Amino acid sequence: MVNAKTPDGDRRLRMDDVAELAGVSQMTVSRALRTPEKVAPETRARIEAAMAQLDYVPDLVAGSLAARRSGLIAAVVSTFENAIFAPTIAGLTEAAEAAGFTILLGSSGYSETDEERLLRAILGRRPDGVMLTDAFHTPRARRLLAAAGVPIVETWDLPAEPVDMVVGFSNVDAGRAMALALHGFGYRRIAFVAPSSERDRRGLKRLEGYRRAMDELGAPRREIRLHGPVATLEEGAAALASLLDRHPGADAVACSVDTLAAGALLEARRRGVDVPGRLGIAGFGDFALAQPAGLDMTTMRIAGRNIGAEAGAMLVKRIAGETPDPAVFDIGYEVVRRSSA
Amino acid sequence: MVNAKTPDGDRRLRMDDVAELAGVSQMTVSRALRTPEKVAPETRARIEAAMAQLDYVPDLVAGSLAARRSGLIAAVVSTFENAIFAPTIAGLTEAAEAAGFTILLGSSGYSETDEERLLRAILGRRPDGVMLTDAFHTPRARRLLAAAGVPIVETWDLPAEPVDMVVGFSNVDAGRAMALALHGFGYRRIAFVAPSSERDRRGLKRLEGYRRAMDELGAPRREIRLHGPVATLEEGAAALASLLDRHPGADAVACSVDTLAAGALLEARRRGVDVPGRLGIAGFGDFALAQPAGLDMTTMRIAGRNIGAEAGAMLVKRIAGETPDPAVFDIGYEVVRRSSA
DNA sequence: GTGCGACATGTTTGCGCAAGCATCATGACT
DNA sequence: AGTCATGATGCTTGCGCAAACATGTCGCAC
């Protein structure tokens, strides 16, 4: 349906068009959308009818510019390749959309130059809040974040010097807790599979926790480091092979992430290694991939979805001007004992 | 103009600030960013130095309004709860970011009212392109999409009446192909587990394909429908129980999605049912959850990541003014035979 | 040395909306 | 009857940038 007074060319609809049809000013249409309680009921009804008739969709870009708030919350993840962060994004999305925000997604890949490009692309959209699943490394990146002047939540860790707010847990403590839990299960010669890449800070922190636990127990360290930069099933399988070769005396092995543990577990089955009799295997994360498929793996459960939900709630609060109770939310972790250790 | 040259209040930086520092006009800064080849090298160097010194981040909201293009590509998924679409989003993200676009994420949940709210929130951002992983159902939603005047790709299916472009496969054909494949493996009394919810159109289409195959083979149908609206492991387990109860003669069962098949497979193990000897089990999707965990399931592989990558490529082309070769891209499917059937 | 074109840069304007204040009507209270 | 509070709506302006056009400045051909 073409509005009778439509100027030539099928221009996009503006508030003016709605206003004209409803017999009010543009500003009243704006009010009917943003603060409907300030518009008289009949007027509002006319405006809503006009919007419905025209299928009008307000231009939020223009609105963002004028109001100096975008209604966007940015989520920055390193990669989607592993679906590790999917539950966190899901939790964030739910919290954000419930409060009327829309999610802007950025994935940084793994290079530092990309990191800065990404950050500019994201911050240039003037999001009202930012959730990070990865730390940013370059000084400039940190400066840009701070200068953006919006609430920021870092997640999945407890950084020593947070940029702003935090929802996470201590990866060092969690790594230590896993090692101590294995000790508690009766294992005495505990090994650890850890990444070699500096980029996997969290994995290295878990390794650090393992080391502390070993030192506390007065036990020798048995470490296997990955070859490649990414933790895959294959790396896990290779790590098991290395372990049997280099630390044949080990009676249990914790891995810095479930994916590795799953690979190790499958390799152990292939080799006929009795799990957990000859070797206990534990993972980290309790990611969806392992449990449903019957691996029944002992692991450290991290409430990824809650991290996202809590991060979203904190951002929404801060955007509304409130100050969330704790600026650093330790979401903790939980050893889940299943049959692999 | 009210702005003196003093940024006394800590206003956000604008191009004017960069321009002043570099001794050029605002427009030249804009050009240095958007069409650097049109700016003299020394001038450009001065501008870039000024931007670096100030840590200037251009306001893409204002830019979007002025240029009437946002640089956003919207991805609309029904839910993140199951990570099914994660690879598709990853593929899209890669293609889009390589071309300088940023991803706007929307999840529609499962209600039709949410559907329209979501669409308004997304289209209001004036994305330059939209990828849908789910069909929109209300007439108004379809009208809004069409009226947005941007390229749209529907995915994971081949709709009878596409809104615009398509990257997907025929769920009917794929369902039929799976049934025929099981027949080819020697199974003769083939059952099918399908959703009951009207919202899972794809699952119902696969069921339709199964029915066709059965009719072609002159074989009776053996159907199990889910109780709940969502396909879970538990539903899969329950479906296996129903199957053994109601169709004890069945020698194979195909499920409309891997999650169900995984649940069925685990339940079969628990009950000591010999798979594939007594019963073959096949899934659909080849999702990451099953394979790594050692379920070794026969399934229908869908190249989810390619769907996203191809959708992104098509959108980018269309945004650039080109016409992608096929507007409907059939990405196909592939039976992957493993040990469960 | 004049003219013309190619390039580099500047000026003006408006994208569509919301903040802030102005205006107007109505009714309650003194 | 006069005053003022209250609520409803309108008017003007500017958010920060990019498109379109205008201007300036060279060099080169003749």
XYZ file of C-alpha atoms (C1' of nucleotides) in Angstrom:
742
model
C 0.000 0.000 0.000
C 1.396 3.289 -1.060
C 0.811 6.253 1.134
C -1.109 8.826 -0.886
C 1.231 11.670 -0.075
C 4.370 9.686 -0.540
C 7.017 11.779 -2.215
C 8.201 10.239 -5.441
C 10.639 7.378 -5.342
C 10.054 4.666 -2.787
C 12.014 6.337 -0.066
C 12.243 4.513 3.146
C 9.549 5.362 5.634
C 10.368 7.885 8.324
C 8.626 8.968 11.449
C 7.278 11.915 9.499
C 5.267 9.576 7.337
C 3.738 7.923 10.364
C 3.181 11.313 11.972
C 1.372 12.666 8.967
C -0.904 9.651 8.720
C -1.693 9.883 12.417
C -2.123 13.638 12.331
C 0.555 14.420 14.891
C 4.080 15.722 14.875
C 7.150 13.575 14.348
C 8.155 14.113 17.933
C 4.938 12.647 19.238
C 5.560 9.504 17.238
C 8.990 9.284 18.784
C 7.454 9.650 22.205
C 4.827 7.035 21.489
C 7.657 4.613 20.840
C 10.054 5.514 23.616
C 7.849 6.846 26.419
C 4.317 5.740 25.556
C 3.011 6.738 28.989
C 3.590 10.363 28.069
C 1.227 10.195 25.129
C -2.539 10.357 25.479
C -4.146 6.960 24.933
C -6.210 7.940 21.864
C -3.237 9.630 20.275
C -1.135 6.590 20.948
C -3.767 4.354 19.412
C -3.836 6.458 16.237
C -0.067 6.372 16.015
C 0.103 2.652 16.552
C -2.529 2.104 13.912
C -0.562 4.246 11.489
C 2.659 2.353 12.222
C 0.912 -0.952 11.729
C -0.691 0.194 8.508
C 2.619 1.319 7.065
C 4.710 -1.536 8.512
C 6.981 1.133 9.869
C 10.302 0.045 11.352
C 12.090 2.825 13.255
C 15.634 3.571 12.189
C 17.700 2.658 15.219
C 20.857 3.957 13.594
C 19.499 7.474 13.540
C 18.039 6.961 16.979
C 21.377 5.804 18.329
C 23.101 8.850 16.970
C 20.576 11.260 18.368
C 20.224 9.603 21.758
C 23.897 8.829 22.135
C 23.132 5.300 23.149
C 23.006 2.405 20.752
C 21.102 -0.319 22.540
C 23.862 -2.704 21.509
C 25.858 -5.023 23.708
C 28.984 -6.374 22.098
C 30.213 -9.906 22.644
C 33.804 -10.545 21.702
C 34.992 -14.137 21.431
C 38.244 -15.477 20.103
C 36.630 -17.998 17.833
C 33.473 -19.898 17.162
C 35.277 -22.915 15.864
C 35.029 -24.667 19.156
C 31.572 -24.170 20.500
C 32.915 -23.585 23.996
C 31.558 -20.106 24.254
C 28.169 -20.844 22.701
C 26.435 -21.287 26.061
C 27.985 -18.071 27.334
C 26.734 -16.198 24.297
C 23.334 -17.814 24.748
C 23.162 -16.639 28.347
C 24.267 -13.155 27.425
C 21.803 -12.974 24.564
C 18.928 -13.955 26.777
C 19.758 -11.374 29.435
C 20.455 -8.656 26.892
C 17.410 -9.205 24.715
C 15.137 -9.311 27.739
C 16.355 -5.817 28.574
C 15.869 -4.609 25.017
C 19.439 -4.826 23.827
C 20.744 -6.421 20.658
C 23.956 -8.409 20.384
C 26.872 -7.347 18.266
C 29.238 -10.194 17.648
C 32.955 -10.053 17.122
C 35.457 -12.836 16.808
C 39.046 -11.911 17.088
C 40.654 -14.938 15.558
C 44.047 -15.362 17.072
C 46.297 -12.623 15.759
C 47.045 -9.425 17.608
C 46.564 -7.200 14.589
C 43.123 -8.667 14.056
C 42.500 -7.984 17.689
C 42.803 -4.268 17.203
C 40.885 -4.175 13.936
C 38.102 -6.076 15.599
C 38.040 -3.763 18.565
C 37.747 -0.720 16.342
C 34.968 -2.325 14.357
C 33.117 -3.108 17.564
C 33.735 0.079 19.534
C 32.955 2.149 16.471
C 29.384 0.925 16.769
C 29.259 2.632 20.147
C 27.944 -0.354 22.100
C 26.481 0.430 25.500
C 28.396 -2.466 27.018
C 31.011 -5.038 26.115
C 31.522 -8.626 27.177
C 34.921 -10.124 26.538
C 35.662 -13.837 26.619
C 39.324 -13.200 25.956
C 41.812 -10.798 27.327
C 43.188 -8.180 25.000
C 46.906 -7.996 24.904
C 48.229 -4.923 23.171
C 48.495 -1.772 25.269
C 46.591 0.147 22.641
C 43.746 -2.339 22.740
C 43.456 -1.858 26.455
C 43.575 1.900 26.039
C 40.830 1.838 23.422
C 38.669 -0.251 25.708
C 39.156 2.069 28.629
C 38.609 5.160 26.493
C 35.341 3.835 25.133
C 33.756 4.813 28.403
C 31.303 1.920 28.521
C 30.881 -0.903 31.019
C 33.036 -3.908 30.239
C 32.891 -7.419 31.620
C 35.748 -9.831 31.290
C 34.756 -13.463 31.651
C 36.057 -16.981 32.152
C 38.892 -15.834 34.366
C 39.759 -13.541 37.249
C 42.336 -11.183 35.761
C 44.858 -9.630 38.109
C 44.151 -6.180 36.692
C 40.625 -6.142 35.369
C 39.632 -3.426 32.935
C 36.286 -3.083 34.648
C 33.926 -5.838 35.818
C 34.548 -9.557 35.876
C 32.488 -12.750 35.835
C 34.703 -15.756 36.059
C 36.678 -18.040 38.271
C 40.273 -18.597 39.204
C 41.804 -20.881 36.624
C 44.786 -21.401 38.901
C 42.603 -22.466 41.797
C 40.519 -24.662 39.534
C 43.585 -26.405 38.153
C 44.844 -26.939 41.665
C 41.460 -28.189 42.801
C 41.339 -30.749 40.040
C 44.752 -32.105 40.932
C 43.842 -32.262 44.605
C 40.554 -33.952 43.747
C 42.413 -36.662 41.851
C 44.655 -37.064 44.859
C 41.562 -37.345 46.983
C 40.299 -40.129 44.722
C 43.429 -42.043 45.626
C 45.654 -41.294 42.666
C 49.256 -40.661 43.621
C 51.182 -40.129 40.379
C 49.211 -37.403 38.689
C 50.125 -35.927 35.305
C 48.822 -32.859 33.478
C 48.301 -32.097 29.797
C 48.658 -28.412 29.026
C 48.851 -26.162 25.990
C 52.126 -24.813 24.754
C 50.678 -21.684 23.231
C 51.033 -18.446 25.108
C 47.654 -17.467 23.749
C 45.872 -20.060 25.814
C 46.396 -18.190 29.046
C 43.680 -20.023 30.839
C 45.166 -23.398 30.062
C 48.509 -22.211 31.361
C 46.914 -20.948 34.541
C 45.346 -24.338 35.133
C 48.773 -25.837 34.660
C 50.098 -23.402 37.230
C 47.435 -24.593 39.658
C 48.427 -28.195 39.021
C 52.021 -27.325 39.800
C 51.078 -25.713 43.062
C 49.081 -28.770 44.025
C 51.989 -31.060 43.238
C 54.328 -28.882 45.258
C 51.934 -28.872 48.179
C 51.685 -32.638 48.000
C 55.410 -32.967 47.636
C 54.804 -34.908 44.427
C 56.853 -34.664 41.264
C 55.359 -32.928 38.244
C 54.524 -34.926 35.160
C 53.703 -32.546 32.359
C 52.809 -33.118 28.737
C 52.689 -30.085 26.476
C 50.798 -29.909 23.219
C 52.518 -29.624 19.874
C 50.082 -27.357 18.079
C 48.423 -24.140 19.144
C 44.890 -25.518 19.365
C 43.514 -28.147 21.709
C 41.921 -30.847 19.562
C 40.922 -34.473 19.964
C 44.008 -35.440 18.012
C 46.227 -33.476 20.345
C 44.562 -35.259 23.210
C 45.246 -38.631 21.643
C 48.850 -37.663 20.979
C 49.197 -36.434 24.535
C 48.066 -39.804 25.859
C 50.660 -41.498 23.701
C 53.351 -39.159 25.010
C 52.225 -39.774 28.530
C 52.433 -43.559 28.287
C 55.836 -43.165 26.726
C 57.406 -40.547 28.962
C 55.604 -40.998 32.244
C 54.630 -44.681 32.231
C 54.279 -44.587 35.982
C 51.483 -42.026 35.996
C 48.208 -43.334 37.362
C 46.051 -40.336 36.466
C 46.099 -37.434 34.072
C 44.201 -34.165 34.134
C 43.817 -32.206 30.929
C 43.516 -28.460 30.601
C 40.305 -28.837 28.634
C 37.656 -31.474 27.921
C 38.511 -31.761 24.267
C 41.962 -33.042 25.141
C 40.591 -35.381 27.757
C 38.074 -36.785 25.298
C 40.837 -37.404 22.774
C 42.935 -39.066 25.454
C 40.035 -41.192 26.613
C 39.258 -42.415 23.112
C 42.924 -43.167 22.492
C 43.078 -45.091 25.747
C 40.133 -47.179 24.616
C 41.791 -47.837 21.289
C 44.949 -48.967 23.039
C 43.058 -51.092 25.508
C 44.286 -49.064 28.457
C 41.974 -49.646 31.387
C 40.294 -46.408 32.426
C 40.131 -45.646 35.272
C 41.848 -48.827 36.527
C 45.232 -48.343 34.976
C 44.833 -44.629 34.333
C 42.338 -42.051 35.530
C 41.493 -39.296 33.073
C 39.943 -35.947 33.920
C 38.934 -33.047 31.746
C 37.984 -29.445 32.280
C 34.852 -27.563 31.358
C 32.124 -30.192 31.200
C 31.410 -29.137 27.655
C 28.367 -30.465 25.905
C 30.409 -32.567 23.563
C 31.489 -35.199 26.043
C 28.620 -35.903 28.351
C 25.830 -36.660 25.894
C 27.963 -39.030 23.934
C 28.581 -41.397 26.742
C 32.189 -40.615 27.537
C 31.097 -40.174 31.123
C 34.128 -38.154 31.942
C 35.258 -36.817 35.275
C 35.710 -33.125 34.777
C 35.536 -29.640 36.233
C 32.170 -28.103 35.570
C 32.089 -24.436 34.642
C 28.685 -22.811 34.402
C 29.287 -21.207 31.028
C 25.706 -20.200 30.489
C 25.554 -18.532 33.883
C 28.686 -16.604 33.089
C 26.969 -15.078 30.083
C 23.717 -14.481 31.916
C 25.446 -12.856 34.863
C 27.649 -10.753 32.611
C 24.566 -9.578 30.755
C 22.776 -8.733 33.982
C 25.738 -6.748 35.270
C 26.062 -4.821 32.027
C 22.365 -4.025 31.945
C 22.505 -2.774 35.513
C 25.486 -0.575 34.891
C 23.992 0.815 31.725
C 20.933 1.727 33.756
C 23.193 3.649 36.096
C 23.229 1.214 38.962
C 26.332 -0.277 40.450
C 26.244 -4.061 40.469
C 26.862 -5.491 43.852
C 30.183 -7.162 43.294
C 32.134 -5.821 40.378
C 34.001 -9.106 40.389
C 31.759 -12.139 40.427
C 33.461 -15.428 41.161
C 31.202 -18.016 39.631
C 33.306 -20.870 40.926
C 33.724 -24.401 39.634
C 32.732 -27.851 40.641
C 34.440 -31.187 40.323
C 32.092 -33.653 38.679
C 33.144 -37.189 39.280
C 32.091 -39.669 36.687
C 33.571 -42.983 35.670
C 36.803 -41.909 33.977
C 38.669 -41.067 37.182
C 28.669 25.901 15.404
C 28.803 25.694 19.140
C 31.931 23.621 19.377
C 34.858 25.747 20.265
C 38.139 24.059 19.586
C 38.521 23.216 23.230
C 37.462 19.755 24.124
C 37.006 20.931 27.713
C 34.376 18.477 28.839
C 35.784 15.084 27.968
C 33.633 14.860 24.917
C 34.219 11.951 22.712
C 36.693 12.531 19.935
C 35.358 13.453 16.525
C 36.898 13.697 13.130
C 37.200 17.428 13.696
C 39.676 16.813 16.471
C 41.797 14.640 14.251
C 41.445 17.143 11.421
C 42.594 20.017 13.565
C 45.624 18.142 14.818
C 46.544 17.140 11.277
C 45.837 20.590 9.891
C 43.209 19.496 7.397
C 39.434 19.590 7.126
C 37.117 17.011 8.587
C 36.232 15.778 5.123
C 39.826 14.966 4.328
C 40.013 12.798 7.424
C 36.904 11.010 6.288
C 38.491 10.467 2.896
C 41.714 9.218 4.422
C 39.685 6.516 6.120
C 37.305 5.543 3.350
C 39.201 6.261 0.140
C 42.841 6.669 1.144
C 44.012 6.609 -2.447
C 42.342 9.951 -2.986
C 44.451 11.648 -0.339
C 48.025 12.798 -0.935
C 50.531 10.504 0.764
C 52.003 13.147 3.102
C 48.567 14.355 4.091
C 47.498 10.810 4.750
C 50.556 10.217 6.888
C 49.810 13.301 8.974
C 46.222 12.210 9.440
C 47.188 8.688 10.389
C 49.691 10.012 12.885
C 47.036 12.241 14.394
C 44.579 9.365 14.648
C 47.168 7.183 16.292
C 48.161 9.910 18.718
C 44.581 10.471 19.789
C 43.511 6.799 19.690
C 40.660 7.950 17.528
C 37.897 5.454 16.780
C 35.494 6.605 14.063
C 31.822 6.635 14.968
C 30.298 4.059 12.663
C 26.802 4.901 13.830
C 27.078 8.397 12.434
C 28.842 7.024 9.386
C 26.064 4.527 8.791
C 23.445 7.220 8.954
C 25.246 9.501 6.576
C 26.267 6.823 4.098
C 22.997 4.947 4.268
C 24.813 1.677 4.664
C 25.635 0.119 7.984
C 28.334 -2.423 7.296
C 26.339 -4.893 9.335
C 25.226 -8.349 8.358
C 22.533 -9.804 10.558
C 22.398 -13.456 11.531
C 19.104 -14.675 12.869
C 18.969 -18.036 14.587
C 16.151 -19.623 16.501
C 18.278 -20.488 19.501
C 21.794 -20.964 20.686
C 20.843 -23.620 23.152
C 21.762 -26.372 20.814
C 25.012 -25.499 19.185
C 23.772 -26.727 15.820
C 24.116 -23.395 14.147
C 27.467 -22.457 15.654
C 29.462 -23.673 12.645
C 27.135 -21.815 10.308
C 27.619 -18.620 12.280
C 31.359 -19.220 12.289
C 31.391 -19.575 8.500
C 29.286 -16.484 8.053
C 31.422 -14.488 10.453
C 34.583 -15.394 8.620
C 33.212 -14.428 5.233
C 31.613 -11.250 6.517
C 34.561 -9.995 8.549
C 36.940 -10.624 5.678
C 34.817 -8.254 3.622
C 34.737 -5.665 6.387
C 31.305 -6.391 7.779
C 30.344 -6.915 11.392
C 27.823 -9.464 12.616
C 24.610 -8.533 14.316
C 23.119 -11.466 16.154
C 19.503 -12.203 16.835
C 17.887 -15.230 18.356
C 14.199 -15.549 17.955
C 13.425 -18.032 20.662
C 10.399 -19.982 19.669
C 7.408 -17.706 19.949
C 5.886 -15.874 17.032
C 5.544 -12.601 18.896
C 9.216 -12.679 19.731
C 9.830 -13.343 16.102
C 8.445 -10.010 15.095
C 10.073 -8.079 17.930
C 13.380 -9.587 16.975
C 12.938 -8.739 13.341
C 12.202 -5.115 14.163
C 15.209 -4.923 16.439
C 17.387 -6.335 13.691
C 15.989 -4.522 10.668
C 15.949 -1.268 12.620
C 19.741 -1.434 12.611
C 19.567 -1.233 8.838
C 21.795 -4.234 8.135
C 23.167 -4.479 4.617
C 22.255 -8.154 4.479
C 20.447 -10.802 6.484
C 21.044 -14.495 6.947
C 18.190 -16.535 8.347
C 18.545 -20.025 9.755
C 14.831 -20.243 10.348
C 11.836 -19.404 8.301
C 9.634 -16.593 9.497
C 6.024 -17.477 9.732
C 3.769 -14.497 10.198
C 2.744 -12.633 7.050
C 3.853 -9.386 8.608
C 7.310 -10.772 9.310
C 7.652 -11.723 5.676
C 6.430 -8.308 4.610
C 8.927 -6.552 6.869
C 11.736 -8.648 5.440
C 10.751 -7.904 1.885
C 10.272 -4.207 2.599
C 13.706 -3.891 4.168
C 15.136 -3.875 0.675
C 18.299 -5.760 1.548
C 19.659 -9.092 0.359
C 18.419 -12.026 2.383
C 19.633 -15.613 2.492
C 17.581 -18.401 3.924
C 19.578 -21.439 4.957
C 19.369 -25.081 5.979
C 16.462 -25.764 3.677
C 15.155 -25.157 0.183
C 11.928 -23.240 0.769
C 9.199 -23.528 -1.839
C 8.821 -19.758 -1.957
C 12.108 -18.200 -0.970
C 12.134 -14.574 0.130
C 15.335 -13.983 -1.789
C 18.444 -16.179 -1.911
C 18.916 -19.646 -0.460
C 21.790 -21.835 0.708
C 20.550 -25.185 1.842
C 19.423 -28.612 0.851
C 16.190 -30.490 0.439
C 15.232 -31.896 3.808
C 12.657 -34.102 2.119
C 15.222 -35.573 -0.252
C 17.713 -35.995 2.568
C 15.187 -37.817 4.733
C 14.329 -40.068 1.817
C 17.989 -40.639 1.047
C 18.686 -41.742 4.596
C 15.846 -44.246 4.530
C 16.974 -45.604 1.174
C 20.547 -45.806 2.427
C 19.435 -47.943 5.363
C 17.572 -50.131 2.909
C 20.734 -50.343 0.897
C 22.605 -51.500 3.983
C 20.205 -54.430 4.116
C 17.679 -53.212 6.655
C 14.120 -54.071 5.779
C 11.940 -52.863 8.663
C 12.950 -49.234 8.984
C 11.452 -46.859 11.545
C 11.717 -43.092 11.911
C 11.789 -40.799 14.933
C 10.357 -37.374 14.193
C 9.356 -34.267 16.093
C 5.758 -33.516 16.890
C 6.171 -29.767 16.935
C 5.039 -27.789 13.947
C 7.906 -25.447 14.600
C 10.487 -28.024 13.621
C 9.644 -27.832 9.955
C 12.877 -29.387 8.883
C 12.346 -32.446 11.039
C 8.884 -32.865 9.579
C 10.248 -32.584 6.067
C 12.728 -35.326 6.777
C 9.851 -37.423 8.026
C 8.043 -36.707 4.777
C 11.072 -37.969 2.877
C 11.106 -41.131 4.945
C 7.459 -41.700 4.111
C 8.113 -41.333 0.430
C 10.939 -43.815 0.628
C 8.758 -46.304 2.465
C 6.022 -45.899 -0.113
C 8.480 -46.384 -2.936
C 9.771 -49.516 -1.305
C 6.284 -50.725 -0.590
C 7.233 -50.957 3.085
C 5.011 -50.059 6.012
C 5.765 -46.928 7.983
C 6.952 -47.179 11.542
C 6.897 -43.757 13.111
C 7.701 -42.544 16.599
C 6.819 -38.967 17.447
C 8.382 -36.969 20.244
C 6.462 -35.861 23.307
C 8.060 -32.482 23.894
C 8.804 -29.635 21.522
C 12.573 -29.932 21.653
C 14.789 -32.751 20.473
C 16.946 -33.812 23.412
C 18.944 -36.838 24.415
C 16.155 -37.780 26.796
C 13.616 -37.637 24.013
C 15.874 -39.880 21.992
C 16.078 -42.371 24.821
C 12.323 -42.276 25.263
C 11.852 -42.735 21.541
C 13.967 -45.868 21.602
C 11.833 -47.223 24.412
C 8.666 -46.484 22.449
C 10.134 -48.095 19.401
C 11.003 -51.344 21.141
C 7.547 -51.339 22.622
C 5.424 -50.411 19.630
C 7.473 -51.619 16.711
C 9.447 -54.529 18.119
C 10.003 -55.863 14.644
C 11.932 -52.832 13.436
C 15.524 -53.597 12.503
C 16.670 -50.012 11.981
C 15.665 -46.519 13.025
C 16.550 -43.172 11.533
C 16.182 -40.068 13.662
C 15.394 -36.592 12.446
C 18.454 -35.227 14.191
C 21.689 -36.490 15.739
C 20.733 -35.514 19.247
C 17.850 -37.966 19.181
C 19.981 -40.671 17.632
C 22.638 -40.181 20.301
C 20.014 -40.501 23.009
C 18.642 -43.608 21.366
C 22.083 -45.122 20.982
C 22.960 -44.556 24.617
C 19.639 -46.003 25.711
C 20.230 -49.027 23.494
C 23.577 -49.572 25.199
C 21.983 -49.284 28.601
C 19.388 -51.857 27.657
C 21.932 -54.148 26.131
C 20.364 -53.910 22.691
C 22.919 -54.948 20.099
C 23.677 -52.051 17.755
C 23.784 -52.498 14.834
C 23.120 -56.241 15.045
C 19.651 -56.165 16.509
C 18.952 -52.545 15.576
C 20.661 -50.079 13.303
C 20.543 -46.447 14.397
C 21.126 -43.441 12.175
C 21.149 -39.753 12.944
C 21.065 -36.567 10.955
C 23.477 -33.659 10.870
C 26.824 -35.114 11.859
C 27.012 -32.600 14.654
C 30.202 -32.190 16.560
C 28.743 -33.627 19.731
C 28.556 -37.218 18.619
C 31.639 -37.955 16.611
C 34.346 -36.832 19.019
C 32.763 -38.685 21.854
C 33.075 -42.022 20.236
C 29.468 -42.724 19.407
C 30.616 -43.491 15.887
C 27.203 -42.911 14.513
C 25.936 -43.407 11.009
C 24.435 -40.109 10.002
C 23.701 -37.599 7.278
C 26.440 -35.041 7.052
C 25.442 -31.455 6.420
C 28.219 -28.970 5.780
C 27.003 -26.385 8.256
C 30.104 -24.263 8.126
C 29.971 -24.118 4.346
C 26.371 -23.010 4.497
C 27.417 -19.995 6.539
C 30.463 -19.264 4.420
C 28.509 -19.510 1.186
C 25.666 -17.417 2.553
C 28.182 -14.776 3.590
C 29.831 -14.793 0.197
C 26.503 -14.421 -1.580
C 25.465 -11.544 0.651
C 28.751 -9.745 0.193
C 28.464 -10.099 -3.568
C 24.947 -8.797 -3.671
C 25.790 -5.894 -1.404
C 28.576 -5.019 -3.821
C 26.005 -4.893 -6.584
C 26.827 -8.179 -8.251
C 24.385 -10.969 -8.853
C 25.558 -14.267 -7.376
C 25.545 -17.029 -9.884
C 22.828 -19.237 -8.481
C 20.402 -17.482 -6.210
C 19.575 -20.884 -4.811
C 22.583 -22.913 -3.776
C 21.928 -26.571 -3.042
C 24.741 -27.582 -0.748
C 23.622 -31.194 -0.653
C 24.125 -33.873 1.949
C 26.126 -37.014 2.342
C 25.427 -40.283 4.076
C 28.280 -41.109 6.427
C 28.295 -44.747 7.353
C 29.869 -45.562 10.659
C 29.325 -48.465 12.993
C 25.833 -47.750 14.313
C 24.008 -48.849 11.160
C 51.854 32.557 -21.697
C 47.423 30.848 -22.000
C 44.045 27.197 -21.367
C 42.587 22.959 -19.859
C 42.424 18.952 -17.285
C 43.675 16.108 -13.391
C 44.204 15.915 -8.852
C 43.857 17.525 -3.895
C 41.168 19.621 -0.626
C 37.339 22.454 1.301
C 32.259 23.811 2.006
C 27.621 22.871 2.461
C 24.139 20.038 3.478
C 21.249 16.426 5.310
C 20.855 11.353 6.924
C 16.386 10.231 10.788
C 15.778 10.683 15.156
C 15.559 12.448 20.346
C 16.805 16.131 23.917
C 15.347 20.268 25.648
C 12.574 23.755 25.957
C 8.279 26.272 24.484
C 3.488 26.303 24.074
C -1.185 25.396 24.928
C -5.268 23.484 27.223
C -7.424 21.858 31.266
C -8.721 21.750 35.867
C -7.972 22.342 40.910
C -7.471 25.337 44.470
C -7.356 29.742 46.872
C -12.146 35.111 39.175
C -7.266 34.486 39.214
C -3.226 31.566 39.800
C -0.632 27.786 39.141
C 0.298 22.930 38.544
C -0.165 19.291 35.389
C -0.284 16.958 31.221
C -0.105 16.762 26.155
C 2.037 18.143 22.170
C 5.008 20.965 18.999
C 9.347 23.349 17.507
C 14.168 23.793 16.973
C 18.372 21.988 16.972
C 22.298 18.940 16.641
C 24.222 13.973 17.106
C 29.038 12.807 13.696
C 29.750 11.679 9.538
C 29.796 11.230 4.052
C 27.755 12.672 -0.540
C 27.792 16.135 -3.794
C 29.437 19.904 -5.431
C 32.759 23.883 -5.371
C 37.230 25.600 -5.295
C 42.072 25.723 -5.636
C 46.539 24.310 -7.625
C 49.456 22.351 -10.234
C 51.672 20.732 -14.840
C 51.688 20.264 -19.532
C 50.575 21.056 -24.451
C 50.485 24.283 -27.895
